[in-house]
Coordinates of C-alpha atoms in Angstrom, one line a residue:
Chain I
M1 CA 92.3 112.7 124.4
K2 CA 93.7 109.5 125.5
E3 CA 94.6 106.7 123.2
I4 CA 94.8 103.1 124.3
V5 CA 95.7 100.6 122.0
I6 CA 95.5 96.9 123.2
I7 CA 98.2 94.4 120.7
S8 CA 99.8 90.7 121.8
G9 CA 102.0 89.8 118.8
K10 CA 100.9 86.4 119.0
G11 CA 97.3 85.5 118.1
G12 CA 94.8 83.8 120.3
T13 CA 96.3 85.3 123.7
G14 CA 92.4 86.6 124.5
K15 CA 93.2 90.0 123.3
T16 CA 90.2 90.4 121.8
S17 CA 88.0 89.3 124.6
I18 CA 90.1 91.1 127.3
T19 CA 89.8 94.3 125.2
A20 CA 85.8 93.6 124.8
A21 CA 85.6 93.3 128.8
F22 CA 87.3 96.8 129.0
A23 CA 85.3 98.3 126.7
M24 CA 82.4 97.4 128.8
L25 CA 84.0 98.6 132.1
A26 CA 84.6 101.9 130.3
G27 CA 80.9 102.4 129.5
N28 CA 80.1 105.6 127.7
N29 CA 83.1 107.4 128.4
A30 CA 85.0 105.7 125.7
V31 CA 84.9 105.0 122.1
I32 CA 86.1 101.9 121.0
A33 CA 87.9 100.7 117.2
D34 CA 88.2 97.6 116.3
C35 CA 91.7 97.7 114.1
D36 CA 91.8 94.0 113.9
V37 CA 90.5 94.7 110.3
D38 CA 91.6 91.3 109.2
A39 CA 89.7 89.1 111.6
A40 CA 87.6 91.8 113.4
D41 CA 85.6 89.7 116.0
M42 CA 84.9 92.3 118.7
H43 CA 81.5 93.0 117.1
L44 CA 80.5 89.3 118.0
L45 CA 80.5 90.3 121.5
L46 CA 79.1 94.0 121.7
E47 CA 76.3 94.0 119.7
P48 CA 77.0 96.9 117.5
D49 CA 74.0 98.3 115.1
F50 CA 76.0 98.7 112.0
S51 CA 74.0 102.1 112.2
H52 CA 76.1 104.0 109.6
A53 CA 78.4 102.0 107.0
E54 CA 80.7 103.4 104.1
D55 CA 82.5 101.6 101.5
F56 CA 86.3 102.2 101.7
Y57 CA 88.3 102.9 98.5
S58 CA 92.4 102.8 98.5
G59 CA 94.9 102.0 96.1
F60 CA 94.9 101.2 92.7
K61 CA 95.2 98.7 89.9
A62 CA 96.0 98.6 86.4
V63 CA 93.6 97.5 84.0
I64 CA 94.4 97.3 80.1
D65 CA 92.4 98.9 77.2
Q66 CA 92.0 96.4 75.0
Q67 CA 91.1 98.3 72.1
K68 CA 93.6 100.9 72.8
C69 CA 96.6 98.5 73.2
T70 CA 99.1 97.8 70.4
K71 CA 100.6 94.9 72.3
C72 CA 103.9 96.2 72.3
G73 CA 104.6 94.3 75.8
K74 CA 106.2 97.2 77.3
C75 CA 103.9 97.0 80.4
K76 CA 105.1 93.4 80.7
Q77 CA 108.6 94.5 80.4
V78 CA 108.9 97.1 83.5
C79 CA 106.3 95.2 85.9
R80 CA 108.7 94.2 88.6
F81 CA 105.6 92.2 90.2
D82 CA 104.8 89.8 87.1
A83 CA 101.0 91.2 87.1
V84 CA 101.2 91.5 83.6
Q85 CA 100.2 88.4 81.6
K86 CA 101.0 87.6 77.7
N87 CA 98.2 85.9 76.7
D88 CA 97.7 84.5 73.2
D89 CA 96.7 87.8 71.2
S90 CA 96.7 90.2 74.5
Y91 CA 98.2 91.7 77.7
T92 CA 95.9 91.3 80.7
V93 CA 96.9 92.4 84.5
T94 CA 96.1 89.9 87.0
P95 CA 94.6 92.4 90.0
M96 CA 95.7 89.7 92.8
D97 CA 99.5 90.7 91.5
C98 CA 99.4 94.4 90.9
E99 CA 100.8 96.7 93.4
G100 CA 99.4 99.6 91.5
C101 CA 102.6 101.1 91.1
A102 CA 101.5 102.7 87.7
Y103 CA 104.7 102.1 86.1
C104 CA 102.8 100.1 83.1
A105 CA 100.8 103.3 82.7
E106 CA 103.5 105.4 82.7
V107 CA 105.5 103.9 80.0
C108 CA 102.6 102.6 77.7
P109 CA 103.1 104.6 74.5
A110 CA 99.2 104.2 73.5
A111 CA 98.1 105.3 76.7
A112 CA 95.9 102.1 77.1
I113 CA 96.5 101.5 80.9
Q114 CA 93.8 103.4 83.4
M115 CA 94.5 102.9 87.1
V116 CA 91.8 101.9 88.9
E117 CA 90.9 102.7 92.4
Q118 CA 90.3 99.9 94.6
N119 CA 87.0 99.3 96.9
V120 CA 89.2 97.3 99.6
G121 CA 86.7 97.1 102.5
K122 CA 83.6 98.6 104.6
W123 CA 84.0 100.7 107.7
Y124 CA 80.9 101.3 110.3
I125 CA 80.0 103.5 113.1
S126 CA 77.9 101.7 115.4
K127 CA 76.2 102.1 118.8
I128 CA 77.1 99.0 120.7
K129 CA 75.7 97.4 124.1
S130 CA 77.6 99.8 126.6
Q131 CA 75.6 102.7 124.9
T132 CA 78.6 103.8 123.1
E133 CA 80.1 104.0 119.8
M134 CA 82.3 101.7 118.4
V135 CA 83.9 102.6 114.9
H136 CA 85.1 99.0 113.0
A137 CA 85.6 97.5 109.5
K138 CA 85.5 94.9 107.3
L139 CA 88.8 94.3 104.8
G140 CA 87.6 92.8 101.4
I141 CA 88.5 89.3 100.5
G142 CA 92.3 89.2 99.7
A143 CA 92.4 93.2 99.9
D144 CA 95.8 94.5 100.6
N145 CA 95.9 98.0 102.4
S146 CA 94.9 96.7 105.7
G147 CA 97.2 99.4 107.2
K148 CA 95.5 102.2 105.6
L149 CA 91.9 100.6 106.9
V150 CA 93.2 100.8 110.0
A151 CA 94.5 104.0 109.7
K152 CA 90.9 105.4 109.0
V153 CA 89.2 103.6 111.6
K154 CA 91.6 105.2 114.0
K155 CA 90.9 108.5 112.1
E156 CA 86.8 107.7 112.3
A157 CA 86.9 107.0 116.0
K158 CA 88.9 110.0 117.1
N159 CA 86.3 112.4 115.2
V160 CA 83.5 110.4 117.0
A161 CA 85.5 111.0 120.3
L162 CA 85.8 115.2 119.5
Q163 CA 82.0 115.2 118.5
T164 CA 80.7 113.2 121.6
G165 CA 82.9 114.8 124.0
K166 CA 84.5 111.6 125.0
D167 CA 87.8 111.6 126.2
L168 CA 89.3 107.9 125.7
I169 CA 89.7 105.6 122.9
L170 CA 90.1 102.0 123.4
V171 CA 91.6 100.5 120.2
D172 CA 92.2 96.8 119.6
G173 CA 95.0 96.2 117.5
S174 CA 95.9 93.0 115.2
P175 CA 98.7 90.1 115.5
G176 CA 102.3 90.7 114.1
I177 CA 104.1 93.5 113.9
G178 CA 103.5 94.4 110.2
C179 CA 101.9 97.4 108.6
P180 CA 98.6 97.0 110.4
V181 CA 100.4 96.8 113.6
V182 CA 102.6 100.1 112.8
S183 CA 99.2 102.1 111.7
S184 CA 97.6 100.9 115.2
L185 CA 100.5 102.1 117.3
S186 CA 100.5 106.0 115.5
G187 CA 99.2 108.5 117.9
A188 CA 98.9 105.7 120.9
D189 CA 99.4 107.3 124.4
Y190 CA 99.6 103.7 126.1
V191 CA 100.2 100.1 124.8
I192 CA 98.6 97.2 126.5
L193 CA 100.4 94.0 125.6
V194 CA 98.6 91.1 126.0
T195 CA 100.6 87.8 126.1
E196 CA 100.7 84.0 127.2
P197 CA 103.4 82.2 129.2
T198 CA 104.6 79.9 126.0
L199 CA 108.0 80.1 123.9
S200 CA 105.9 81.7 121.2
G201 CA 104.0 84.3 123.3
F202 CA 107.2 85.5 125.2
H203 CA 108.8 85.9 121.6
D204 CA 106.1 87.5 119.6
M205 CA 105.6 90.3 122.5
K206 CA 109.1 90.8 122.4
R207 CA 109.3 91.6 119.0
V208 CA 106.3 93.6 119.1
F209 CA 107.7 95.5 122.3
E210 CA 110.9 96.5 120.2
L211 CA 108.2 98.0 117.7
I212 CA 106.7 99.9 120.5
Q213 CA 110.1 101.3 121.6
N214 CA 110.7 102.6 118.2
F215 CA 107.9 104.5 118.7
H216 CA 108.8 105.6 122.3
L217 CA 105.2 104.3 123.8
S218 CA 104.7 103.5 127.6
S219 CA 103.4 100.0 128.1
G220 CA 101.7 97.7 130.2
C221 CA 101.3 93.8 130.4
I222 CA 98.7 91.2 130.8
I223 CA 100.0 87.9 131.1
N224 CA 96.6 85.8 130.1
K225 CA 96.7 81.8 131.0
Y226 CA 99.7 82.7 133.2
D227 CA 99.4 79.0 134.8
V228 CA 100.3 77.1 131.8
N229 CA 103.7 78.0 132.6
V230 CA 104.6 79.3 135.8
E231 CA 108.4 79.8 134.9
I232 CA 108.0 81.3 131.4
A233 CA 105.2 83.8 133.4
E234 CA 108.2 84.5 136.0
K235 CA 110.4 85.5 132.9
I236 CA 107.9 87.8 131.5
H237 CA 107.2 89.3 134.9
D238 CA 111.4 89.8 134.6
F239 CA 111.5 91.1 131.4
C240 CA 108.3 93.8 132.2
E241 CA 110.3 95.1 135.2
T242 CA 113.5 95.4 133.1
N243 CA 112.2 97.4 130.5
S244 CA 109.8 99.4 132.4
V245 CA 106.8 98.0 131.3
D246 CA 104.0 98.0 133.8
H247 CA 102.6 94.7 135.2
I248 CA 99.1 95.0 135.1
A249 CA 97.5 91.7 135.7
N250 CA 98.0 87.6 135.8
I251 CA 94.7 85.9 134.6
P252 CA 94.7 82.3 134.8
Y253 CA 93.9 79.4 132.5
D254 CA 90.0 79.3 132.2
E255 CA 87.5 78.0 129.8
T256 CA 85.2 80.8 130.9
F257 CA 86.8 82.8 128.0
T258 CA 85.4 80.5 125.5
A259 CA 82.0 80.0 127.3
A260 CA 81.7 83.7 127.5
M261 CA 82.5 83.9 124.0
T262 CA 80.1 80.7 122.7
E263 CA 77.0 83.1 124.8
G264 CA 78.2 86.5 122.8
K265 CA 79.0 87.8 126.7
T266 CA 82.0 89.8 128.0
I267 CA 83.8 88.2 130.3
I268 CA 82.1 90.6 132.9
E269 CA 78.6 89.9 131.8
F270 CA 79.2 86.6 131.9
D271 CA 81.3 85.6 135.2
D272 CA 80.3 86.9 138.4
G273 CA 83.6 85.8 140.0
N274 CA 87.4 85.7 140.0
L275 CA 88.0 86.9 136.5
T276 CA 85.6 89.7 136.6
N277 CA 87.4 91.2 139.5
I278 CA 90.9 90.6 138.0
L279 CA 89.6 92.4 134.9
K280 CA 87.7 95.2 136.9
D281 CA 91.1 95.8 139.1
S282 CA 93.3 95.6 135.9
W283 CA 90.9 98.4 133.9
K284 CA 91.3 100.8 137.2
K285 CA 94.9 100.3 137.2
I286 CA 95.5 101.0 133.4
L287 CA 93.4 104.5 134.0
L288 CA 95.6 105.4 136.7
L289 CA 98.5 104.5 134.6
T290 CA 97.5 106.5 131.6
D291 CA 96.9 109.2 133.8
S292 CA 100.5 109.0 135.2
H293 CA 102.1 108.6 131.8
Chain Y
M1 CA 103.1 68.9 96.8
K2 CA 102.5 72.0 98.6
I3 CA 100.5 72.2 101.7
A4 CA 99.5 75.4 103.4
I5 CA 98.3 75.6 106.9
A6 CA 96.4 78.4 107.3
S7 CA 93.9 80.2 109.3
G8 CA 91.6 83.5 109.5
K9 CA 92.1 84.1 113.3
G10 CA 95.4 83.7 115.1
G11 CA 96.6 81.4 117.9
T12 CA 94.2 78.6 116.6
G13 CA 97.1 76.2 115.9
K14 CA 98.8 76.7 112.8
T15 CA 101.9 76.3 114.2
T16 CA 101.0 73.4 116.0
L17 CA 99.8 71.2 113.4
A18 CA 102.4 72.5 110.7
T19 CA 105.2 71.6 113.0
N20 CA 103.5 68.2 114.2
L21 CA 102.3 67.2 110.9
A22 CA 105.8 67.8 109.4
H23 CA 107.7 66.1 112.1
L24 CA 105.2 62.8 111.6
L25 CA 105.6 62.6 108.4
S26 CA 109.2 63.2 107.9
Q27 CA 109.5 59.7 110.0
K28 CA 108.3 58.1 106.2
F29 CA 109.7 60.5 103.7
P30 CA 111.7 64.0 103.4
V31 CA 109.7 67.3 104.1
V32 CA 110.2 70.7 103.9
L33 CA 108.5 73.0 106.4
A34 CA 108.5 76.3 105.6
D35 CA 107.5 78.8 108.4
L36 CA 105.9 82.1 106.4
D37 CA 104.7 83.8 109.6
V38 CA 107.3 86.0 109.0
E39 CA 106.1 88.7 111.5
E40 CA 105.9 86.1 114.5
P41 CA 107.6 82.8 113.1
N42 CA 107.2 80.0 116.1
S43 CA 108.1 76.9 114.4
G44 CA 111.6 77.2 115.6
F45 CA 110.3 76.3 118.9
F46 CA 109.2 72.9 118.1
I47 CA 111.8 71.7 115.7
K48 CA 115.0 71.5 116.9
G49 CA 117.9 70.9 114.0
E50 CA 120.8 71.4 113.0
K51 CA 121.4 74.8 111.5
I52 CA 123.1 74.6 107.8
Q53 CA 123.1 78.0 106.6
E54 CA 121.5 81.6 107.1
K55 CA 120.5 84.0 104.4
K56 CA 119.4 87.7 104.4
V57 CA 116.7 88.8 102.4
F58 CA 117.1 92.2 100.5
R59 CA 114.7 94.6 99.2
M60 CA 115.4 97.0 96.2
I61 CA 115.1 100.9 97.0
P62 CA 116.3 103.7 95.2
E63 CA 119.2 105.9 96.6
W64 CA 119.5 109.4 95.7
D65 CA 122.7 110.4 94.1
Q66 CA 122.8 113.8 94.8
D67 CA 125.3 114.9 92.1
K68 CA 123.7 113.8 89.5
C69 CA 120.0 115.0 90.4
V70 CA 118.9 118.0 88.4
L71 CA 115.6 118.2 90.9
C72 CA 113.1 117.7 88.5
G73 CA 110.9 116.1 90.6
N74 CA 109.6 113.2 88.1
C75 CA 110.3 110.9 90.6
Q76 CA 108.3 112.3 92.9
R77 CA 105.6 112.4 90.3
V78 CA 105.6 109.1 89.4
C79 CA 105.7 107.2 93.1
K80 CA 102.2 106.3 93.7
F81 CA 103.4 105.6 97.2
N82 CA 104.8 108.7 98.3
A83 CA 107.9 107.1 99.1
V84 CA 109.7 109.6 97.0
I85 CA 109.4 113.4 98.2
K86 CA 111.1 116.5 96.8
L87 CA 111.7 118.5 99.6
G88 CA 113.2 121.6 98.8
E89 CA 116.6 121.2 97.3
E90 CA 116.5 117.5 98.3
I91 CA 115.0 114.2 97.3
L92 CA 114.0 111.9 100.3
V93 CA 113.4 108.2 100.2
F94 CA 110.8 106.6 102.6
N95 CA 112.1 102.7 102.5
Q96 CA 109.2 101.9 104.4
L97 CA 107.0 103.2 102.0
C98 CA 108.9 101.8 98.9
H99 CA 107.1 99.1 96.9
G100 CA 110.4 98.2 95.1
C101 CA 108.5 99.1 91.5
Y102 CA 111.6 100.9 90.0
A103 CA 109.6 103.7 88.5
C104 CA 111.5 106.6 90.0
S105 CA 114.8 104.6 89.3
E106 CA 114.5 104.1 85.7
L107 CA 112.2 107.0 84.7
C108 CA 114.8 109.4 85.9
P109 CA 116.7 111.0 82.9
Q110 CA 119.7 111.5 84.9
N111 CA 119.8 108.3 86.2
A112 CA 120.2 109.6 89.8
L113 CA 118.1 107.3 91.5
P114 CA 120.0 104.1 91.5
M115 CA 118.4 101.1 93.2
T116 CA 120.2 99.7 96.3
S117 CA 119.9 96.5 98.0
Y118 CA 118.2 96.7 101.7
E119 CA 118.2 94.2 104.5
V120 CA 114.5 93.5 105.6
G121 CA 114.6 90.2 107.0
K122 CA 116.5 86.7 107.0
I123 CA 116.0 82.9 106.1
T124 CA 117.6 80.1 108.3
E125 CA 117.7 76.8 107.3
F126 CA 117.6 73.6 109.5
R127 CA 117.7 69.9 109.2
Q128 CA 116.5 67.3 111.4
N129 CA 117.0 64.2 110.0
D130 CA 114.4 64.1 106.9
L131 CA 112.7 67.3 107.8
H132 CA 114.1 70.2 106.2
F133 CA 113.0 73.3 108.0
L134 CA 113.3 77.0 107.1
E135 CA 112.3 80.1 108.7
G136 CA 111.3 83.3 107.1
R137 CA 112.0 86.2 109.7
L138 CA 111.2 89.8 109.4
N139 CA 113.3 92.7 110.5
V140 CA 111.6 94.7 113.6
G141 CA 110.4 98.3 112.4
E142 CA 109.7 96.6 108.7
E143 CA 106.2 96.8 107.6
Q144 CA 106.0 94.5 104.7
A145 CA 106.1 90.7 105.1
V146 CA 105.3 89.8 101.7
P147 CA 108.6 90.0 100.2
V148 CA 110.5 87.6 103.1
I149 CA 107.6 85.5 102.6
K150 CA 108.1 85.5 98.9
E151 CA 111.9 85.1 99.3
T152 CA 111.5 81.7 101.6
I153 CA 109.2 80.2 99.5
N154 CA 111.5 80.8 96.5
F155 CA 114.5 79.6 98.6
A156 CA 112.6 76.3 98.9
E157 CA 112.0 75.9 95.4
K158 CA 115.4 76.2 94.5
K159 CA 117.1 74.1 97.1
F160 CA 114.9 71.2 97.4
A161 CA 113.5 68.4 94.5
P162 CA 109.8 69.5 93.1
G163 CA 108.6 66.0 94.3
I164 CA 109.5 66.6 98.2
L165 CA 106.5 67.6 100.2
R166 CA 106.4 70.9 101.5
I167 CA 104.7 72.2 104.3
F168 CA 104.0 76.1 104.7
D169 CA 103.0 77.5 108.2
A170 CA 101.0 80.4 106.9
P171 CA 100.6 84.2 108.6
P172 CA 97.4 84.6 110.2
G173 CA 94.5 86.9 109.0
T174 CA 93.0 87.3 105.1
S175 CA 95.1 90.1 103.3
C176 CA 98.4 90.3 101.2
P177 CA 100.8 88.2 103.5
V178 CA 98.2 85.1 103.7
I179 CA 97.7 85.7 100.1
E180 CA 101.3 85.3 99.3
A181 CA 102.0 82.3 101.2
T182 CA 99.0 80.4 99.8
K183 CA 98.6 81.2 96.0
D184 CA 100.8 78.8 94.5
V185 CA 100.0 75.9 96.8
D186 CA 98.2 72.7 95.9
Y187 CA 96.1 72.2 99.0
I188 CA 95.5 74.4 101.7
I189 CA 94.4 73.3 105.8
L190 CA 92.4 75.5 107.3
I191 CA 92.3 75.6 110.9
T192 CA 89.9 76.8 113.3
E193 CA 88.6 76.8 116.8
P194 CA 84.8 75.4 117.5
T195 CA 84.2 79.2 118.7
P196 CA 82.2 82.2 117.7
F197 CA 85.4 84.0 117.0
G198 CA 87.0 81.1 115.2
L199 CA 83.9 80.6 113.2
Y200 CA 83.7 83.8 112.2
D201 CA 87.3 84.3 111.0
L202 CA 87.0 80.6 109.5
K203 CA 84.4 81.7 106.8
L204 CA 86.6 84.9 106.1
A205 CA 89.4 82.7 105.4
V206 CA 87.0 80.2 103.3
E207 CA 85.8 83.3 101.3
V208 CA 89.5 83.9 100.3
M209 CA 90.4 80.3 99.5
R210 CA 87.5 80.3 97.0
E211 CA 88.4 83.6 95.5
L212 CA 91.8 81.9 95.0
K213 CA 89.9 78.9 93.4
K214 CA 92.2 76.4 96.2
D215 CA 91.1 73.1 97.4
F216 CA 91.1 72.9 101.0
G217 CA 89.9 71.0 104.0
I218 CA 89.5 72.2 107.4
V219 CA 90.5 70.9 110.9
I220 CA 89.2 71.9 114.1
N221 CA 91.4 72.6 117.1
R222 CA 90.7 72.3 120.8
H223 CA 87.6 70.2 119.7
G224 CA 85.2 69.9 122.8
I225 CA 85.2 73.7 124.2
G226 CA 82.8 76.0 122.7
N227 CA 79.9 74.4 120.4
N228 CA 79.3 72.5 117.1
D229 CA 78.7 75.3 114.6
V230 CA 81.9 74.9 113.1
I231 CA 80.7 71.4 112.3
R232 CA 77.6 72.1 111.1
Y233 CA 78.9 74.9 108.9
C234 CA 81.2 72.5 107.1
K235 CA 78.5 70.2 106.5
D236 CA 76.2 72.9 105.2
E237 CA 79.3 74.3 102.9
R238 CA 80.7 70.6 101.9
I239 CA 83.9 71.5 103.3
P240 CA 85.9 68.5 104.4
L241 CA 86.4 68.4 107.8
I242 CA 89.7 66.4 108.1
G243 CA 90.5 66.2 111.3
K244 CA 89.7 67.1 115.0
I245 CA 92.3 67.9 117.5
P246 CA 90.9 67.3 121.3
N247 CA 91.3 70.4 123.7
M248 CA 93.2 69.3 126.5
K249 CA 95.2 71.8 128.9
T250 CA 98.2 69.1 129.0
A251 CA 98.3 70.4 125.2
A252 CA 98.6 74.2 126.2
E253 CA 101.4 72.9 128.8
T254 CA 103.2 70.8 126.0
Y255 CA 102.8 73.8 123.5
A256 CA 104.3 76.5 125.9
K257 CA 107.5 74.3 126.3
G258 CA 108.1 74.4 122.8
G259 CA 106.9 70.4 123.3
L260 CA 105.9 68.5 120.0
L261 CA 102.0 67.1 120.9
S262 CA 102.4 64.3 118.9
E263 CA 105.7 62.8 120.8
T264 CA 103.9 63.1 124.2
I265 CA 100.0 63.0 123.8
P266 CA 99.0 59.8 122.5
E267 CA 95.1 61.2 121.7
I268 CA 97.1 64.0 120.2
R269 CA 99.0 61.5 118.1
N270 CA 95.8 59.4 117.0
A271 CA 94.1 62.9 115.7
L272 CA 97.2 63.8 113.7
E273 CA 97.5 60.3 112.4
K274 CA 93.8 60.4 111.5
I275 CA 94.6 63.7 109.6
I276 CA 97.0 62.0 107.4
D277 CA 94.9 59.2 106.5
N278 CA 92.2 61.9 105.5
L279 CA 95.1 63.8 103.5
R280 CA 95.6 60.3 101.8
T281 CA 91.7 59.6 100.9
L282 CA 91.8 63.2 99.4
E283 CA 94.9 62.1 97.1
V284 CA 96.8 65.0 99.0
L285 CA 99.1 63.1 100.1
S286 CA 100.4 59.9 98.7

């Protein structure tokens, strides 16, 4: 089984639109995983049926039992996150600030502090319009632990692939270089970087590439909107060559991306011209590259 | 006054709005701009100032003192993040997993896990006339953005007088880094694209702001592409729509090179002036 992860460093480079197009091209040979759990958008194009849903619990928050509390203030004293508030006549925990370390519960002489497990989101297994399965999730509002939810989505996608005998998992990752990205990279066989030729796009791609190198993963690059600045596109091209990143495609600036999205369609359903051809060629190339790595 | 510029979806124009707004306003009075998108900081491409100083950001983590340790395993028991593990005759500390709660260190009966500092990023301060620019930057390989965001905000608090306007370029998403960047501000501008992805992620961001009980308004970037659903949403939800930045390929080209749109594109400068007027009407700006 192969796992292909698509990331970008910078947001808004077209990562999700391109991943959704690849998902359609992969047909029912692939299980799709939307690991951009903070802002999961792939469902807007792939029409999932949300047929299987489960709550996701991860992490704990401290809750003070006011009946048992002797107001000694020890909890406030040890908390490094300023999560314990002293009120007129009580101590309370601000859930948003609590990291769930349980130090307060550990030292409370009255055993008045309970650590309560948090429901931080939901995850789903859906059938999508390409007649395959997609595993996706929705992170609760303001919840932390997005890295753990990413790990869960990936694990479930792997289970589905094993059960249905599919040999490919296609993962849409999140922007940045932090814990959800690290989590989406673990276990990847091949990483596709979708970038744009802007100073920001190139800078962010280089940072996320450094992360990929830490994991010793092979990677390829798609330069979207390459004609917005041909000079920077050239530099990205050179960077890829120097660092053994496969150059997969250059895609021109094209508002068809937005038009397709507005219709709730992937590019390959919406456009029967140049863009679709580039994406089809790219997908073929990616399959060859992942076979050879 | 502290204003954060945030969005659910990435790449909708947070940095564009933050840098252009800060630059325009700094022609009238002093402004502090802080780039809190520490995983991928980009504001620095648009603000060219004189470098004033650089400060490393440290996090506290425990370090095992083998000579003092009696291998009681209490540290492993109290750590809820699996960051401290007893493996045979050794105590292993996993820096990336540690949240810096001090429990293992302070509850060690032998004082065998003293806390030491560990570099996770840096803050750089620049100045361009009346525009003070701070960049928070997370080291690649570090997973936790929040400590660097927190330190960058603290740096701004200590260094600049409370009366100076602060503009924060927040990270994308809806989880802990965004909360950290927005929880103590007075006003939030959510910037979005008028597309289905933009609207869906905007709704998530709105939910976060309501949860935090924050005052906020919306700016549409690339106005003209997509559809009118975001405008309708703002009306239905009675959220102030404080600006529309037109969709122009020249804007993308100027952005690519690190140029300020307000300097070269009159239509965009007008849109930004209008946002400033609206912020005044809303009494966010004086």
